[in-house]
Structures are given as structure tokens and as C-alpha cells.
Amino acid sequence: MTNALDFNPVLLGGNRGLAGISVRLNTRGFQYLSALAANIISQQIGRAQIPDIKQCLPQVNGCVFVYNIYISYYRCPRKVAIYPTPNNRIRFSITNFELRIMGRLGGQVNVLLPLGLFGILCMDADQVK
């Protein structure tokens, strides 16, 4: 049975804005984190769920919808690196990956006459850094 006084009230007087844990990593630790991050990215990109987009444009008195958005192609990055930078910061760098996102397009805009929007929207990002 635990006592309610097991908590030290002095802990409430600390600064809540700063982290309470300090960690030191050597070069091998950052290499391990980089490899771990590369595996996580490769696994999770295919599972990403992208929400539908609705954008109303008052300039053309209409709305545009993009729905059923999915990642149709993904090529793993050539290099994923996590490394320290000055002032106790960590930099996350991804080099040369490719991504293709596709979705259905719908909506209507009024330029001179009402113009229906429909079809497939494709966004390619090649050799992204």
C-alpha cells in the first residue's frame, strides 16, 4: 500500500518549460538513430492516410475538392541522417527520395461561366532533399 506522501511537493516548484531528461549520444548512437529513422520512414509512408481537401475560392466563386488521396509511389531516400548541430540541436536530413500522390478532383468554379472540375490529380516530387 502506498502513502499519498510518496510524492515530493518540491517537484512542483520546477520549471515546466524545460525538459527533465538530458541524454548524451556518441557518433554510433546517431548512426543507430539514423538507421532506425530510415526503417520507420519506409514502413510508415505506405500507411499514411491523407485527409480530403476542400478549398473554397471567393475570387472565382467556387470550391475545389480533392478526395480519395493516396500515395501511389514511394522510393526510399538515398540517405537518412540524424546528427547534432550547435546549441544542443538535432538535425534530421533526408536526401533524394521520390513520392507520387494521387487523388480524385471535383468541384466547380465560375470564371465567366460555371466550370466543373473533375478528374484525377497527380503530384510528383522527385529527388527531394
Backbone as numpy.savetxt, mean C-alpha at the origin, in Angstrom:
# Nx Ny Nz CAx CAy CAz Cx Cy Cz
-4.10 -15.94 41.68 -4.95 -14.76 41.68 -4.06 -13.53 41.68
-4.35 -12.59 40.79 -3.52 -11.39 40.70 -4.16 -10.26 41.47
-3.32 -9.40 41.94 -3.76 -8.24 42.71 -3.88 -7.05 41.77
-4.83 -6.16 42.01 -5.03 -4.97 41.18 -3.84 -4.03 41.27
-3.00 -4.17 42.30 -1.85 -3.29 42.47 -0.61 -3.81 41.74
-0.77 -4.84 40.91 0.36 -5.35 40.14 0.82 -4.34 39.09
-0.01 -3.40 38.73 0.33 -2.37 37.76 0.95 -1.20 38.50
2.11 -0.75 38.04 2.80 0.36 38.67 2.24 1.67 38.11
1.61 2.52 38.94 1.02 3.77 38.44 2.05 4.75 37.89
3.34 4.56 38.17 4.37 5.44 37.62 4.41 5.33 36.09
4.00 4.17 35.55 4.00 3.98 34.10 3.03 4.93 33.40
2.02 5.41 34.08 1.06 6.33 33.47 1.67 7.71 33.22
2.76 8.05 33.89 3.38 9.36 33.75 4.34 9.45 32.57
4.51 8.40 31.79 5.44 8.40 30.66 4.93 9.19 29.47
5.80 9.39 28.52 5.46 10.10 27.29 4.83 9.09 26.33
3.56 9.26 26.00 2.85 8.31 25.15 3.17 8.50 23.67
3.82 9.57 23.30 4.10 9.83 21.90 5.33 9.12 21.37
6.18 8.62 22.24 7.41 7.97 21.80 7.32 6.47 22.01
8.05 5.73 21.20 8.04 4.27 21.31 8.71 3.83 22.61
8.23 2.75 23.16 8.79 2.23 24.40 9.81 1.14 24.17
10.08 0.79 22.91 11.00 -0.29 22.61 12.09 0.25 21.69
13.32 -0.10 22.00 14.45 0.27 21.16 15.09 -1.01 20.65
15.37 -1.08 19.36 15.93 -2.28 18.75 17.18 -1.91 17.97
18.20 -2.75 18.06 19.42 -2.58 17.27 19.53 -3.74 16.30
19.75 -3.43 15.04 19.92 -4.47 14.03 21.27 -4.29 13.35
21.94 -5.40 13.09 23.18 -5.34 12.33 22.86 -5.54 10.85
23.89 -5.62 10.03 23.69 -5.75 8.58 22.93 -7.02 8.23
23.25 -8.13 8.89 22.53 -9.39 8.62 21.06 -9.27 8.99
20.73 -8.52 10.03 19.34 -8.31 10.41 18.56 -7.58 9.32
19.17 -6.56 8.73 18.51 -5.83 7.64 18.40 -6.69 6.39
19.39 -7.55 6.13 19.29 -8.47 4.99 18.14 -9.46 5.19
18.00 -9.95 6.41 16.91 -10.88 6.71 15.55 -10.19 6.54
15.43 -8.95 7.06 14.18 -8.19 6.91 13.86 -7.94 5.44
14.87 -7.66 4.64 14.66 -7.42 3.20 14.12 -8.67 2.52
14.70 -9.84 2.83 14.22 -11.09 2.23 12.80 -11.41 2.70
12.53 -11.16 3.97 11.20 -11.39 4.52 10.17 -10.48 3.85
10.53 -9.20 3.67 9.62 -8.25 3.03 9.35 -8.64 1.58
10.36 -9.12 0.87 10.17 -9.54 -0.53 9.17 -10.69 -0.61
9.27 -11.65 0.30 8.33 -12.78 0.31 6.91 -12.32 0.64
6.79 -11.43 1.60 5.46 -10.93 1.99 4.81 -10.17 0.84
5.59 -9.33 0.16 5.05 -8.57 -0.98 4.58 -9.52 -2.07
5.39 -10.52 -2.41 5.03 -11.46 -3.47 3.76 -12.24 -3.13
3.59 -12.59 -1.87 2.40 -13.35 -1.46 1.15 -12.48 -1.43
1.28 -11.26 -0.96 0.11 -10.44 -0.69 -0.39 -9.63 -1.88
0.46 -9.34 -2.86 0.01 -8.56 -4.02 -1.13 -9.25 -4.74
-1.03 -10.54 -4.94 -2.08 -11.29 -5.63 -3.39 -11.34 -4.86
-3.32 -11.20 -3.55 -4.51 -11.25 -2.71 -5.15 -9.88 -2.48
-4.52 -8.85 -2.97 -5.01 -7.49 -2.70 -6.42 -7.30 -3.25
-7.27 -6.71 -2.44 -8.63 -6.38 -2.86 -8.72 -4.87 -3.02
-8.99 -4.43 -4.22 -9.03 -3.01 -4.52 -10.49 -2.57 -4.54
-10.85 -1.57 -3.72 -12.25 -1.15 -3.68 -12.68 -0.43 -4.96
-13.98 -0.45 -5.21 -14.54 0.25 -6.36 -14.31 1.75 -6.21
-14.24 2.44 -7.35 -13.99 3.88 -7.36 -15.19 4.58 -8.00
-15.68 5.62 -7.34 -16.74 6.46 -7.90 -16.26 7.91 -7.78
-16.21 8.59 -8.91 -15.76 9.98 -8.91 -16.74 10.81 -9.71
-17.37 11.78 -9.05 -18.28 12.70 -9.73 -17.50 13.95 -10.14
-17.71 14.38 -11.36 -16.99 15.51 -11.93 -17.97 16.64 -12.23
-18.02 17.66 -11.40 -18.96 18.76 -11.64 -18.64 19.55 -12.91
-17.39 19.52 -13.37 -17.01 20.26 -14.58 -17.73 19.71 -15.81
-18.01 18.42 -15.84 -18.68 17.82 -16.99 -20.05 17.26 -16.59
-20.50 17.59 -15.40 -21.83 17.20 -14.92 -22.07 15.70 -15.09
-21.18 14.91 -14.52 -21.34 13.46 -14.63 -20.50 12.72 -13.60
-20.61 11.40 -13.65 -19.87 10.55 -12.72 -19.20 9.42 -13.50
-18.07 8.98 -12.96 -17.31 7.87 -13.53 -17.21 6.79 -12.46
-17.43 5.55 -12.85 -17.34 4.41 -11.94 -16.29 3.44 -12.48
-15.45 2.92 -11.61 -14.55 1.82 -11.95 -14.82 0.74 -10.91
-15.22 -0.43 -11.38 -15.60 -1.50 -10.47 -15.00 -2.82 -10.93
-15.10 -3.84 -10.10 -14.48 -5.15 -10.38 -12.99 -4.99 -10.68
-12.30 -4.23 -9.85 -10.88 -3.95 -10.05 -10.06 -5.13 -9.52
-9.08 -5.55 -10.31 -8.22 -6.65 -9.87 -6.82 -6.50 -10.48
-5.86 -7.17 -9.87 -4.49 -7.18 -10.38 -4.37 -8.33 -11.36
-4.17 -8.01 -12.63 -4.13 -9.06 -13.66 -2.72 -9.57 -13.92
-1.70 -8.80 -13.56 -0.32 -9.23 -13.78 0.57 -8.59 -12.74
1.50 -9.37 -12.24 2.48 -8.86 -11.28 3.80 -9.58 -11.51
4.87 -8.82 -11.66 6.22 -9.38 -11.75 6.98 -8.96 -10.52
7.59 -9.91 -9.85 8.31 -9.64 -8.61 9.39 -8.59 -8.84
9.64 -7.76 -7.83 10.70 -6.75 -7.97 12.07 -7.41 -8.07
12.96 -6.73 -8.76 14.33 -7.24 -8.88 15.03 -7.15 -7.53
14.73 -6.10 -6.78 15.42 -5.92 -5.50 14.46 -5.29 -4.49
14.42 -5.85 -3.30 13.70 -5.27 -2.17 14.72 -5.07 -1.07
14.84 -3.86 -0.57 15.85 -3.58 0.45 15.26 -2.74 1.57
15.61 -3.11 2.76 15.30 -2.32 3.95 16.64 -1.98 4.57
16.90 -0.69 4.76 18.20 -0.30 5.30 18.06 0.97 6.14
19.02 1.17 7.06 18.95 2.34 7.94 19.43 3.60 7.22
18.86 4.73 7.61 19.30 6.03 7.13 19.55 6.91 8.35
20.22 8.04 8.19 20.51 8.89 9.35 19.24 9.32 10.10
19.45 9.76 11.31 18.40 10.21 12.23 17.46 9.07 12.63
18.02 7.86 12.77 17.27 6.70 13.24 16.02 6.43 12.40
16.16 6.49 11.11 15.07 6.20 10.18 15.37 4.90 9.44
14.32 4.30 8.88 14.48 3.10 8.08 13.89 3.38 6.70
14.62 3.02 5.66 14.15 3.22 4.28 13.77 1.88 3.68
12.65 1.87 2.97 12.13 0.68 2.30 12.19 0.95 0.81
12.98 0.19 0.08 13.21 0.44 -1.34 12.81 -0.79 -2.17
12.02 -0.55 -3.22 11.62 -1.61 -4.15 12.06 -1.15 -5.54
12.75 -2.03 -6.27 13.29 -1.67 -7.58 12.77 -2.61 -8.66
12.32 -2.02 -9.76 11.93 -2.74 -10.98 10.88 -3.82 -10.77
9.68 -3.42 -10.45 8.58 -4.38 -10.48 7.53 -3.89 -11.46
6.71 -4.82 -11.92 5.68 -4.49 -12.90 4.33 -4.90 -12.36
3.32 -4.12 -12.72 1.98 -4.33 -12.20 0.97 -3.93 -13.26
-0.06 -4.73 -13.44 -1.16 -4.38 -14.34 -2.46 -4.52 -13.56
-3.24 -3.44 -13.53 -4.52 -3.43 -12.82 -5.62 -3.22 -13.85
-6.65 -4.04 -13.78 -7.77 -3.93 -14.72 -9.07 -3.79 -13.96
-10.05 -3.17 -14.60 -11.36 -3.00 -14.01 -12.38 -2.61 -15.06
-13.63 -2.65 -14.68 -14.73 -2.27 -15.58 -15.01 -0.78 -15.41
-15.28 -0.11 -16.51 -15.54 1.32 -16.53 -17.01 1.56 -16.82
-17.60 2.48 -16.10 -18.99 2.85 -16.33 -19.23 4.29 -15.92
-20.36 4.83 -16.32 -20.72 6.18 -15.94 -21.21 6.99 -17.12
-21.37 8.28 -16.87 -21.85 9.18 -17.91 -21.32 10.57 -17.62
-20.89 11.26 -18.68 -20.49 12.66 -18.58 -21.25 13.44 -19.65
-21.42 14.72 -19.40 -22.14 15.59 -20.33 -21.18 16.67 -20.83
-20.62 16.46 -22.00 -19.72 17.45 -22.58 -20.57 18.43 -23.39
-21.06 18.02 -24.53 -22.08 18.77 -25.27 -23.39 17.98 -25.22
-23.25 16.68 -25.36 -24.37 15.75 -25.25 -23.99 14.71 -24.20
-24.98 14.05 -23.62 -24.64 12.99 -22.66 -23.80 11.90 -23.34
-22.70 11.56 -22.73 -21.78 10.58 -23.28 -21.62 9.44 -22.28
-22.05 8.25 -22.67 -21.94 7.09 -21.80 -20.52 6.55 -21.78
-20.06 6.17 -20.61 -18.74 5.58 -20.47 -18.90 4.10 -20.15
-18.22 3.25 -20.88 -18.28 1.83 -20.60 -17.05 1.17 -21.22
-16.72 0.01 -20.72 -15.59 -0.73 -21.26 -14.68 -1.25 -20.16
-13.48 -1.61 -20.56 -12.48 -2.13 -19.64 -11.36 -1.11 -19.51
-10.98 -0.83 -18.29 -9.90 0.11 -18.00 -8.67 -0.69 -17.61
-7.52 -0.36 -18.18 -6.28 -1.08 -17.89 -5.20 -0.07 -17.52
-4.49 -0.31 -16.43 -3.40 0.55 -15.98 -2.15 -0.30 -15.87
-1.11 0.06 -16.63 0.17 -0.65 -16.59 1.21 0.21 -15.90
1.98 -0.41 -15.02 3.11 0.24 -14.38 4.32 -0.66 -14.60
5.27 -0.21 -15.42 6.44 -1.02 -15.76 7.70 -0.42 -15.16
8.59 -1.27 -14.68 9.88 -0.89 -14.12 9.74 0.21 -13.08
8.84 0.01 -12.14 8.58 0.98 -11.08 9.69 0.91 -10.05
10.14 2.07 -9.58 11.15 2.14 -8.52 10.53 2.73 -7.28
